[in-house]
mmCIF file of C-alpha atoms in Angstrom:
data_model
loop_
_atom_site.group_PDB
_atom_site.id
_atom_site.type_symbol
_atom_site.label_atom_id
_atom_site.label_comp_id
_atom_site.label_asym_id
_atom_site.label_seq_id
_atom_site.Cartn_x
_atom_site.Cartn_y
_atom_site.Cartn_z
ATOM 1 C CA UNK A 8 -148.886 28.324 -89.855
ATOM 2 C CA UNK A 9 -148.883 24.297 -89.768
ATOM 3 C CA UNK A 10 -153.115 24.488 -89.748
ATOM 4 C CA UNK A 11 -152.604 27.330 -92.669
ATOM 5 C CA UNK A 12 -150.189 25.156 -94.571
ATOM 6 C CA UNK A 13 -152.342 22.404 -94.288
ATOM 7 C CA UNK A 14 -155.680 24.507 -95.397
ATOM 8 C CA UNK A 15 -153.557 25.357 -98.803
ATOM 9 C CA UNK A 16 -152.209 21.941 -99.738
ATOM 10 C CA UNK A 17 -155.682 20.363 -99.907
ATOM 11 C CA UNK A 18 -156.840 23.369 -102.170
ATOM 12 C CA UNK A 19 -158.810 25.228 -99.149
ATOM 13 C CA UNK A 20 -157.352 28.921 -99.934
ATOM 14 C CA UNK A 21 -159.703 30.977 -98.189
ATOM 15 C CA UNK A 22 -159.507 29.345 -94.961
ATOM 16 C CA UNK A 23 -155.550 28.863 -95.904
ATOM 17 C CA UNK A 24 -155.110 32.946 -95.861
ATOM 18 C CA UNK A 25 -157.075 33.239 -92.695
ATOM 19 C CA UNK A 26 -154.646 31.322 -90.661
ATOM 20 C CA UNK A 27 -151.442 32.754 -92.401
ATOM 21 C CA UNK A 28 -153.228 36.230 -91.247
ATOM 22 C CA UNK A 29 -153.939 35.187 -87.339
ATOM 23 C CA UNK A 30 -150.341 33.695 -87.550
ATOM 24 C CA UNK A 31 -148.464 37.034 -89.118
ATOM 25 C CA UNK A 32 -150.921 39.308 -86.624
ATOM 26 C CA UNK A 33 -149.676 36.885 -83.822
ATOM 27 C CA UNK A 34 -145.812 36.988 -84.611
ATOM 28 C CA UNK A 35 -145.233 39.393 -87.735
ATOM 29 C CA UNK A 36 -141.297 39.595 -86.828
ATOM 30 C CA UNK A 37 -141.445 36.017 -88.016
ATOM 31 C CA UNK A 38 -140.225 35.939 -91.618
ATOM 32 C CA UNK A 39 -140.708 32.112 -92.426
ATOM 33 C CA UNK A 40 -144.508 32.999 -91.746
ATOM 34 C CA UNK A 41 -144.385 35.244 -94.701
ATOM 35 C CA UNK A 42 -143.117 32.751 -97.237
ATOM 36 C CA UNK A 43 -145.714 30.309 -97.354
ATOM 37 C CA UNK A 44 -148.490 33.024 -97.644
ATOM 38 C CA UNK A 45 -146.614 34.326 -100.126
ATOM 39 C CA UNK A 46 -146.778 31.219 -101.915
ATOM 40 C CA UNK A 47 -150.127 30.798 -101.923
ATOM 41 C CA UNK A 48 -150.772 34.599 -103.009
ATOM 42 C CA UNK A 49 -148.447 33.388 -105.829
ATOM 43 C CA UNK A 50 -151.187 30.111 -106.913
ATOM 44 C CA UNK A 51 -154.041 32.535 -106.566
ATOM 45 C CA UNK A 52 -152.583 35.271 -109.087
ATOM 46 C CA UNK A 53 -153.074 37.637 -106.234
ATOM 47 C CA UNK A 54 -150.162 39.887 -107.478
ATOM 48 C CA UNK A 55 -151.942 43.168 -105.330
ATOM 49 C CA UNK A 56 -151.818 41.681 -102.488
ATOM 50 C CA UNK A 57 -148.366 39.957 -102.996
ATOM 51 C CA UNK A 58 -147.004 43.780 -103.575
ATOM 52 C CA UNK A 59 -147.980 44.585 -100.453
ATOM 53 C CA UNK A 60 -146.741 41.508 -98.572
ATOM 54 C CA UNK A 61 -143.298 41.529 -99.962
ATOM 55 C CA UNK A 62 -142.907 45.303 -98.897
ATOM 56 C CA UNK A 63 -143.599 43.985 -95.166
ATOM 57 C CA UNK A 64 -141.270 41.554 -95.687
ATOM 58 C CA UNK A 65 -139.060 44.137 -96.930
ATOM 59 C CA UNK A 66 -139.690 46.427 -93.840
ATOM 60 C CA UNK A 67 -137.879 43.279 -91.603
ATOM 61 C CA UNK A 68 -135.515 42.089 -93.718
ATOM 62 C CA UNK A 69 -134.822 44.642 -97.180
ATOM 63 C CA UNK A 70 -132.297 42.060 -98.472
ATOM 64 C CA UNK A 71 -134.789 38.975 -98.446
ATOM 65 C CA UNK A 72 -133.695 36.745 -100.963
ATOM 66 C CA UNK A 73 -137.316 35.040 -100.828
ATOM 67 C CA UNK A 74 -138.528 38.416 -101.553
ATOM 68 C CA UNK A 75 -136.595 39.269 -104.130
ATOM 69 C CA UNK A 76 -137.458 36.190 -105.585
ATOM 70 C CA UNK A 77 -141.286 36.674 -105.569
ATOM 71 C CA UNK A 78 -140.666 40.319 -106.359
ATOM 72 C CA UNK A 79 -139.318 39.443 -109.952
ATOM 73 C CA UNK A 80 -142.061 37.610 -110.608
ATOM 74 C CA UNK A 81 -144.607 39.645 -109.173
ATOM 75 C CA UNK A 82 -144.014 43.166 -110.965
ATOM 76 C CA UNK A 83 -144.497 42.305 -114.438
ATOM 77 C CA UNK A 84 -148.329 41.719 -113.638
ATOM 78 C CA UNK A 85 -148.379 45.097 -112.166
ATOM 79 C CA UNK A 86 -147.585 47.157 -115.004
ATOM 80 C CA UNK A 87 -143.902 47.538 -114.683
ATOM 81 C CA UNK A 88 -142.035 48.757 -117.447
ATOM 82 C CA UNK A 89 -140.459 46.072 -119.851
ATOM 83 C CA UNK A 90 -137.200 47.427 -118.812
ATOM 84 C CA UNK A 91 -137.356 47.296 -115.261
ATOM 85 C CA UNK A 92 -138.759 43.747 -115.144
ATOM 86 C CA UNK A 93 -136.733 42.335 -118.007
ATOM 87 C CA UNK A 94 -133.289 43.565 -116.060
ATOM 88 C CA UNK A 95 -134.888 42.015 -112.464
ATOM 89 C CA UNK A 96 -136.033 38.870 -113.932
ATOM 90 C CA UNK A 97 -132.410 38.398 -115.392
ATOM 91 C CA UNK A 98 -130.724 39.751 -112.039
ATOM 92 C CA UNK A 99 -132.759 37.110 -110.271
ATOM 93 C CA UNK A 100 -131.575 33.913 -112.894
ATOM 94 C CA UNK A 101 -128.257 34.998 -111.976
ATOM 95 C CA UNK A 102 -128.929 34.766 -108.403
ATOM 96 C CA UNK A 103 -131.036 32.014 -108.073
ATOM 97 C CA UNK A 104 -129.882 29.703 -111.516
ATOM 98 C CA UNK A 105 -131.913 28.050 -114.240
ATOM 99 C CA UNK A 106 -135.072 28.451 -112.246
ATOM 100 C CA UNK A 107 -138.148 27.608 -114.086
ATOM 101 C CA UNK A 108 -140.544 29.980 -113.035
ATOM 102 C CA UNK A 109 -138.357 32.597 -113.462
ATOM 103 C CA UNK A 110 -137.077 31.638 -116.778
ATOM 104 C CA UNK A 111 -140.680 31.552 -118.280
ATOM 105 C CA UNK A 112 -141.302 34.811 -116.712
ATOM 106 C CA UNK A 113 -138.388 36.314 -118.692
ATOM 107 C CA UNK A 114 -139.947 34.499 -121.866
ATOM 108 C CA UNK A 115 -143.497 36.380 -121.558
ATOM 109 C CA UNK A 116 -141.923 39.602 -120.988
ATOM 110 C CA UNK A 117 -140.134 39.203 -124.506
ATOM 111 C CA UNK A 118 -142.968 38.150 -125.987
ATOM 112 C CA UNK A 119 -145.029 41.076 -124.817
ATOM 113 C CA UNK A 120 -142.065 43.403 -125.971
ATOM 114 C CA UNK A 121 -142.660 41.613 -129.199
ATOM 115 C CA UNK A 122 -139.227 39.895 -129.553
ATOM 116 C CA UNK A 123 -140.475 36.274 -129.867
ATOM 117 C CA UNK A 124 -136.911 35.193 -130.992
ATOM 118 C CA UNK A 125 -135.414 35.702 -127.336
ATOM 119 C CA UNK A 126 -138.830 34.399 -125.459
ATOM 120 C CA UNK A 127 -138.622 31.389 -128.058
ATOM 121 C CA UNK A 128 -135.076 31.095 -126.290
ATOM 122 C CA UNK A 129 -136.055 31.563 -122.822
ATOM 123 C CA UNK A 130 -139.282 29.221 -122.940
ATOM 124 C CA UNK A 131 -137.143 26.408 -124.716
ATOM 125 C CA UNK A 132 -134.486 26.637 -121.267
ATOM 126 C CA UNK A 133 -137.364 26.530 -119.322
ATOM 127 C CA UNK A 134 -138.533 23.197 -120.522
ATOM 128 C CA UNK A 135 -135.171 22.112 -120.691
ATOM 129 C CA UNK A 136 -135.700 22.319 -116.735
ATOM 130 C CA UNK A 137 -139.107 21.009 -116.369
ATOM 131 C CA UNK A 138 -140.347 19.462 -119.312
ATOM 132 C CA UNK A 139 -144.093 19.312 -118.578
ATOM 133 C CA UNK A 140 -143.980 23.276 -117.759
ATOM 134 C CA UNK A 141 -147.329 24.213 -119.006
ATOM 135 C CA UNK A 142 -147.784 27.661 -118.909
ATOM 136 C CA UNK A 143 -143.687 27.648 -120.700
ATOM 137 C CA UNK A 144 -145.464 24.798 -123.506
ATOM 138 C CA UNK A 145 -148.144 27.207 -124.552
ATOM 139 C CA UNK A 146 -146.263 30.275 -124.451
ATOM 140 C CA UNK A 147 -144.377 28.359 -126.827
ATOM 141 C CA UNK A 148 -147.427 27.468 -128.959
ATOM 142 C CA UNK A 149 -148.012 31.201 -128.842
ATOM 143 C CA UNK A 150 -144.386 32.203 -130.330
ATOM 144 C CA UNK A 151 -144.490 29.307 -132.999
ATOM 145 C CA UNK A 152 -147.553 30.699 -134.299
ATOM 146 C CA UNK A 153 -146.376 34.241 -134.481
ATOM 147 C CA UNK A 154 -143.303 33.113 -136.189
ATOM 148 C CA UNK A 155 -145.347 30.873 -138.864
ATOM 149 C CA UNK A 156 -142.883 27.884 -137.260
ATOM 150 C CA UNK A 157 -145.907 25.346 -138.364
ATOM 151 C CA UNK A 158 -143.933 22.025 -137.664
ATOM 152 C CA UNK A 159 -142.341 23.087 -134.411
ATOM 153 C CA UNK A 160 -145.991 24.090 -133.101
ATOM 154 C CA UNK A 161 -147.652 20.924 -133.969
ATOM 155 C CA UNK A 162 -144.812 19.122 -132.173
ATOM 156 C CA UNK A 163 -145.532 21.843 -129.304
ATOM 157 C CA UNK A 164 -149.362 20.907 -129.017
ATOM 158 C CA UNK A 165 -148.549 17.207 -129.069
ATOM 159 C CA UNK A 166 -146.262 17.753 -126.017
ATOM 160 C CA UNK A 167 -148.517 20.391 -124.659
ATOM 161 C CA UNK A 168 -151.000 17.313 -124.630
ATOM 162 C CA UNK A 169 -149.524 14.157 -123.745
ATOM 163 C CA UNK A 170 -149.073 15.553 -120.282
ATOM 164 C CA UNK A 171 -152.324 17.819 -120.403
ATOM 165 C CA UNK A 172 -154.794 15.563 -122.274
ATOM 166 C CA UNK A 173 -157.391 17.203 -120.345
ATOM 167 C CA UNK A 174 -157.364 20.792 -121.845
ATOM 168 C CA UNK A 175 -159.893 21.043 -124.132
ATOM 169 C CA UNK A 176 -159.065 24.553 -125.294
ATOM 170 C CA UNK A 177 -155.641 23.780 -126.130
ATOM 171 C CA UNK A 178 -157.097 20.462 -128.277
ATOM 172 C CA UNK A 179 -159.770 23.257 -130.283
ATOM 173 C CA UNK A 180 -156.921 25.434 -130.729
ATOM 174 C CA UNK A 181 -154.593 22.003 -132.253
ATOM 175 C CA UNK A 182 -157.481 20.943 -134.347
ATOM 176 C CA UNK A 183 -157.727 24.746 -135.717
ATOM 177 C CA UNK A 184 -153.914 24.714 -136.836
ATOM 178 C CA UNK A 185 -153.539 21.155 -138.430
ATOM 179 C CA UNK A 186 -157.307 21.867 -140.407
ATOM 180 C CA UNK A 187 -155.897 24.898 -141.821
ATOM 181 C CA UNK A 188 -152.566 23.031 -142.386
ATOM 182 C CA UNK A 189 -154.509 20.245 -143.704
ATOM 183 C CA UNK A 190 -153.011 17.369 -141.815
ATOM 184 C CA UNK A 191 -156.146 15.323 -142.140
ATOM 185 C CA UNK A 192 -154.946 12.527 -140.571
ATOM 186 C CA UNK A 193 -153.799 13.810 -137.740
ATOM 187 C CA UNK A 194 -156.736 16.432 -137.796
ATOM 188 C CA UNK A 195 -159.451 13.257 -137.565
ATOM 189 C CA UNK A 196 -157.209 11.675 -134.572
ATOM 190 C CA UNK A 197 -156.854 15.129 -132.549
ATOM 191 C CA UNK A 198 -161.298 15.163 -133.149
ATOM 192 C CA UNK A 199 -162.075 11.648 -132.380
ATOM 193 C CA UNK A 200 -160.349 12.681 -128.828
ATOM 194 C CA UNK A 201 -162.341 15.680 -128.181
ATOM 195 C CA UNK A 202 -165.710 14.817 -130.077
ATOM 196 C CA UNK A 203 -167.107 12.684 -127.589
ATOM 197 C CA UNK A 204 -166.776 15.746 -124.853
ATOM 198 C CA UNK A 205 -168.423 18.053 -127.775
ATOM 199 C CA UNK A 206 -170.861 15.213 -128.957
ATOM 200 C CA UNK A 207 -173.442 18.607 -130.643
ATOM 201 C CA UNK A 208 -170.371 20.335 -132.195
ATOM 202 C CA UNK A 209 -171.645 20.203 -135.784
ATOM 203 C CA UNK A 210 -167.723 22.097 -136.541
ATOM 204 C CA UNK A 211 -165.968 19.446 -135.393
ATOM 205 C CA UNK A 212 -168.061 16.885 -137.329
ATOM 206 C CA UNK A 213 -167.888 18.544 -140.606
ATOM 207 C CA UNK A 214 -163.950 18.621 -140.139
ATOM 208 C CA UNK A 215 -164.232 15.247 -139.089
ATOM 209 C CA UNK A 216 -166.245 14.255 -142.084
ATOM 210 C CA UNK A 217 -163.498 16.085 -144.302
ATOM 211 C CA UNK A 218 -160.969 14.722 -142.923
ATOM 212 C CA UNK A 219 -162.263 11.285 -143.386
ATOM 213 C CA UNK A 220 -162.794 12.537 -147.198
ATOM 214 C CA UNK A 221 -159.179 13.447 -147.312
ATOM 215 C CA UNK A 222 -157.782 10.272 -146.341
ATOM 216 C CA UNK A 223 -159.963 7.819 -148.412
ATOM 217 C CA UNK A 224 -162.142 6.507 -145.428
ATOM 218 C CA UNK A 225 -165.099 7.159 -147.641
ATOM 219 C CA UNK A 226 -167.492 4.884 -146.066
ATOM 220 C CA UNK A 227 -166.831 6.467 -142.561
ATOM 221 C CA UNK A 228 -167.317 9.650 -144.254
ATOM 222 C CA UNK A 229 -171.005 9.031 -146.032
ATOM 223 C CA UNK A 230 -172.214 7.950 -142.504
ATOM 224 C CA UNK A 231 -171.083 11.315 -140.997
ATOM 225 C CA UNK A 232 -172.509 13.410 -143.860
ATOM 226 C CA UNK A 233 -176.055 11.451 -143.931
ATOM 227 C CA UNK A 234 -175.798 12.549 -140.214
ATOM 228 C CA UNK A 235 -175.177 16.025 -141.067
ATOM 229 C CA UNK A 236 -177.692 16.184 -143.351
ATOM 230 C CA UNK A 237 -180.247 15.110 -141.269
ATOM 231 C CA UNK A 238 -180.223 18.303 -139.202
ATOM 232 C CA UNK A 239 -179.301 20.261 -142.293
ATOM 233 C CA UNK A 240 -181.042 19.101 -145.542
ATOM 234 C CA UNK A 241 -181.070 22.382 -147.496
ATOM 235 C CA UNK A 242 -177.032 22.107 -147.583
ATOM 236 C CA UNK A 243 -175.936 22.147 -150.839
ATOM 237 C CA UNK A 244 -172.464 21.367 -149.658
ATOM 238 C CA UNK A 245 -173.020 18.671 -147.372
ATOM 239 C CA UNK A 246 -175.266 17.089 -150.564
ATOM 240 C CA UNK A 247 -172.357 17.328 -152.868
ATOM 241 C CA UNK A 248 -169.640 16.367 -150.036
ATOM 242 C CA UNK A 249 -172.039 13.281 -149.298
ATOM 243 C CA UNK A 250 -172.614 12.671 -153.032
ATOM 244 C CA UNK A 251 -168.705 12.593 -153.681
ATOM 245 C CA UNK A 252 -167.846 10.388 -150.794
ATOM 246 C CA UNK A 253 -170.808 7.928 -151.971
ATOM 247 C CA UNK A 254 -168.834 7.667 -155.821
ATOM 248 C CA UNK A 255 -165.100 7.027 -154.263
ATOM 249 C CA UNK A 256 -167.098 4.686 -151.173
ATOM 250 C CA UNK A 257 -168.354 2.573 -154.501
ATOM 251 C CA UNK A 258 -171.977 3.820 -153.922
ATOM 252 C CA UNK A 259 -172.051 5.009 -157.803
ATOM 253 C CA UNK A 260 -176.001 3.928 -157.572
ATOM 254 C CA UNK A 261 -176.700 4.848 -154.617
ATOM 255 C CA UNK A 262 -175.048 8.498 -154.954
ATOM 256 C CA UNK A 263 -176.588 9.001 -158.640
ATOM 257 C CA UNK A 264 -180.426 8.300 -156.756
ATOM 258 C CA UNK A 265 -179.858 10.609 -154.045
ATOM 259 C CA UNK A 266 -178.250 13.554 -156.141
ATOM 260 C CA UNK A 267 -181.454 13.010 -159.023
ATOM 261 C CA UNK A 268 -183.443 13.340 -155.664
ATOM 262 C CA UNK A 269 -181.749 16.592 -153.917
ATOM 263 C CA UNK A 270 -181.548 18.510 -157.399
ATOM 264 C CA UNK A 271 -185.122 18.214 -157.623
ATOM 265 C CA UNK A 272 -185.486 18.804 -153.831
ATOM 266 C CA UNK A 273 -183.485 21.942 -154.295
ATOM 267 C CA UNK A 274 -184.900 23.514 -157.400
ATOM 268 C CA UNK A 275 -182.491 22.582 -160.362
ATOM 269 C CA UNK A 276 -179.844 23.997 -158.281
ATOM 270 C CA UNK A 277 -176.568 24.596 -160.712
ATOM 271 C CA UNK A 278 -174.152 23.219 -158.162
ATOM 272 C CA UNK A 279 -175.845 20.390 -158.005
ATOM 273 C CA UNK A 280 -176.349 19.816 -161.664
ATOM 274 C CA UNK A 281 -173.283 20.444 -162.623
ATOM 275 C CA UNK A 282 -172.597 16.826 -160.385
ATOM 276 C CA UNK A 283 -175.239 15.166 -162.233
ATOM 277 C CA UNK A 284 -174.838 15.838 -165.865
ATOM 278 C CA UNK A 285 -171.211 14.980 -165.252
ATOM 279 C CA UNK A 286 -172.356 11.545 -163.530
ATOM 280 C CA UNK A 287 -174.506 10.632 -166.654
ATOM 281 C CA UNK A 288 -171.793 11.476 -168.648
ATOM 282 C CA UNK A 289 -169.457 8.762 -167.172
ATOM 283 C CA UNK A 290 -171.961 6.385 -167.026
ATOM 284 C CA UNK A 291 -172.593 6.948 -170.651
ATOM 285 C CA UNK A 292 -176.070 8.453 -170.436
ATOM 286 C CA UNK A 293 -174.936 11.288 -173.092
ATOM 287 C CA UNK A 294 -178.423 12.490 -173.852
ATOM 288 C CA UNK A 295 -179.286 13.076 -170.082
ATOM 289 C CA UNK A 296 -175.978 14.854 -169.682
ATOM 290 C CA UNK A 297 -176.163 17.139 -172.783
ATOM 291 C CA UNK A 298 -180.189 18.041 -171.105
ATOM 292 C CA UNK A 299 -178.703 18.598 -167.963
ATOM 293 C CA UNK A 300 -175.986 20.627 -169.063
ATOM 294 C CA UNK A 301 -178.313 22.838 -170.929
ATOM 295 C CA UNK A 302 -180.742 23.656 -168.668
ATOM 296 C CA UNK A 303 -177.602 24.691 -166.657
ATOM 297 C CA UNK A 304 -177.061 27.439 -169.442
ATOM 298 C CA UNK A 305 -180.496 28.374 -169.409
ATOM 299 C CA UNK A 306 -180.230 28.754 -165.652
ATOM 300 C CA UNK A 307 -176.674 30.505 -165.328
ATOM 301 C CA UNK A 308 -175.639 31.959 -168.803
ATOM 302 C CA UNK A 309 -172.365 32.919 -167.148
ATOM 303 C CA UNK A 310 -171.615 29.477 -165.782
ATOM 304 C CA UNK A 311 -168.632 28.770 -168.042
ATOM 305 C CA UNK A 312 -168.880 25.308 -166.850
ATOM 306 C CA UNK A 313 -171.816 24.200 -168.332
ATOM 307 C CA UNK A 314 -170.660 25.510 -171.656
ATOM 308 C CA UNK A 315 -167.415 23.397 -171.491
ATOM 309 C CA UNK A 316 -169.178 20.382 -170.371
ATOM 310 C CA UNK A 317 -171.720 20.130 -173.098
ATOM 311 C CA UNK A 318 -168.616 21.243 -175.414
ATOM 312 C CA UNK A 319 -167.142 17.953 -173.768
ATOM 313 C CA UNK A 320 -170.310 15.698 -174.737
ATOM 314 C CA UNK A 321 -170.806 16.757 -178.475
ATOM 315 C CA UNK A 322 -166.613 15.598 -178.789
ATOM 316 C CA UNK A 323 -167.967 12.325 -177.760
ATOM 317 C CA UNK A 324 -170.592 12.008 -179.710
ATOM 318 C CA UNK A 325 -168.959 12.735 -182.639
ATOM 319 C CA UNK A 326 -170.117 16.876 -183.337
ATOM 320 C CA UNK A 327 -166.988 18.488 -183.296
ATOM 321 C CA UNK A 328 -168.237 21.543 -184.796
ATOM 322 C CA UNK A 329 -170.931 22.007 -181.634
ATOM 323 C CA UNK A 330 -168.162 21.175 -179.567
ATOM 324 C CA UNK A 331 -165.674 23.828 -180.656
ATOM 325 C CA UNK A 332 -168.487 26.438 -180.668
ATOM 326 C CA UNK A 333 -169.273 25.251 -177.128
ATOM 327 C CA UNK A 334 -165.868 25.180 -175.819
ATOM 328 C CA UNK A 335 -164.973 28.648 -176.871
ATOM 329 C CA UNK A 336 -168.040 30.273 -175.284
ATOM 330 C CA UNK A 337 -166.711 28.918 -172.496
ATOM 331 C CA UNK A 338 -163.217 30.191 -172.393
ATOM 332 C CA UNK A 339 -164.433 33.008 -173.310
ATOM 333 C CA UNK A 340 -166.388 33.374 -170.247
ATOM 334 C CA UNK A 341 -164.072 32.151 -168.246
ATOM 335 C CA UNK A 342 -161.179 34.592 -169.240
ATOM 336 C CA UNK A 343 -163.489 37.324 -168.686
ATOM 337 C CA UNK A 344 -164.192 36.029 -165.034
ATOM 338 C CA UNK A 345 -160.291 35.716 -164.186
ATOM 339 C CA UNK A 346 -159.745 39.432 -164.938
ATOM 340 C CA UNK A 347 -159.930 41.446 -162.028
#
């Protein structure tokens, strides 16, 4: 048992369970043999064969408290009613107290009975207990998430990951909640951890590159786009992310070259126009954005946006009669748009 014992501390559990078998085939009255194979059926999710080994312990002892213990963990992986293993897993916190492994057991079971309130409860004692209980952390993720408890699961993932740092699921999963959340900041912290183990993962850079748009660090931001761009030029929305970000970065210039460039690159693309006539607009260039705004028209006759826009460059210059005509063709469209 000592050579067994050994064998399973140094992560060896083949040659672990070979020993624990000579030893129970050698003495199998011996009941403090049974535990620590039991324990290491327990690490290895074994719960078939841990059935089996707690009815021979059972055979030699049916009021085992070490079996009973591993019992009321073991039966709700083997298809148990919710019942049964809800009222043994409670049984056995009476016995044995505020035991952590049992406690988070009773948790899951209430979540997968779909009460998430009362697992909520029962993962919250657990970590009361042991507060880097990971398996008890994510469950906890899990019933935050179900219960639209936004804060309290951000909170959760932070935890989760100051004593886990390592998970890189758990991090995706974190950087999925605060980008639809729209915590930028922490959003472009959570990426800069995980990006350099994910150093192709255009996702993450595009959320990175947002997030850096979202929190004013334009110039960071027009580095990451260029890069984006450079293995996706046909993109018209990495071309007008990168075209914004050059504007608020100070790059008026440089952005107004580049998006002269790409519309011509891209066929007089109306998303891209739209950008441009409005750019030559504030830099005064009224003729180039009333051209621009009309061959929009041409191009999309339902693009109420080009109507208001050239309704919004006759009021400058002066032709408020063009202008009104203008800017009713293009509530008009876009009234008849909004209705379902």
């Amino acid at each position: 048992v000592m050579i067994a014992e050994s064998f399973r501390n140094i992560g060896e559990p083949v040659k672990a369970r070979n020993h624990y078998e000579r030893a129970l085939a050698a003495k199998s009255g011996q009941l403090e043999y049974y535990y620590g194979f039991a324990a290491l059926l327990w690490e290895e999710n074994n719960f078939q064969e841990m059935a089996k080994l707690l009815k021979r312990i059972f055979r030699l002892n049916e009021n085992d408290q070490v079996a009973r213990y591993y019992l009321a963990l073991t039966l709700p992986h083997l298809g148990e009613p919710k019942k049964r293993t809800i009222t043994l897993l409670q049984e056995s916190i009476k016995n044995f107290g505020p035991d952590p492994l049992l406690m988070n057991a009773l948790g899951q079971e209430y979540l997968q009975a779909e009460l998430p309130d009362l697992a909520e409860n029962w993962f919250t004692r657990t970590l009361t207990v042991m507060e880097n209980h990971g398996q008890a952390l994510k469950n906890l993720i899990t019933v935050y998430t179900l219960l639209n408890k936004t804060k309290e699961a951000k909170k959760t993932f932070s935890r989760y990951l100051k004593h886990y740092s390592a998970d890189q699921d758990i991090r995706s999963q974190f950087i999925q909640l605060l980008y639809h959340d729209q915590d930028y900041k922490a959003l472009a912290e959570e990426i800069l951890i995980l990006l350099p183990l994910k150093p192709r993962d255009r996702k993450l850079k595009r959320m990175l590159a947002k997030s850096y748009s979202k929190t004013a660090r334009y110039s960071e931001a027009v580095v990451l786009y260029r890069s984006l761009l450079a293995d996706e030029p046909g993109s018209l929305h990495l071309i007008r992310a990168l075209v914004y970000c050059m504007q608020h970065a100070g790059q008026q210039e440089t952005a107004l070259v580049f998006l002269e460039k790409a519309v011509k690159e891209q066929d007089n693309h109306v998303s891209l126009l739209l950008p441009l006539g409005v750019m030559y607009f504030k830099q005064n260039k009224l003729e180039k954005a009333a051209e621009i705004f009309r061959r929009v028209i041409a191009l999309s006759p339902q693009e109420w946006k080009g109507f208001r826009n050239l309704s919004v460059v006759f009021k400058k210059r002066g032709e408020n009669d063009f202008s009104e005509k203008y800017l009713k063709k293009s509530e008009e469209l876009r009234t008849a748009q909004l209705k379902p």
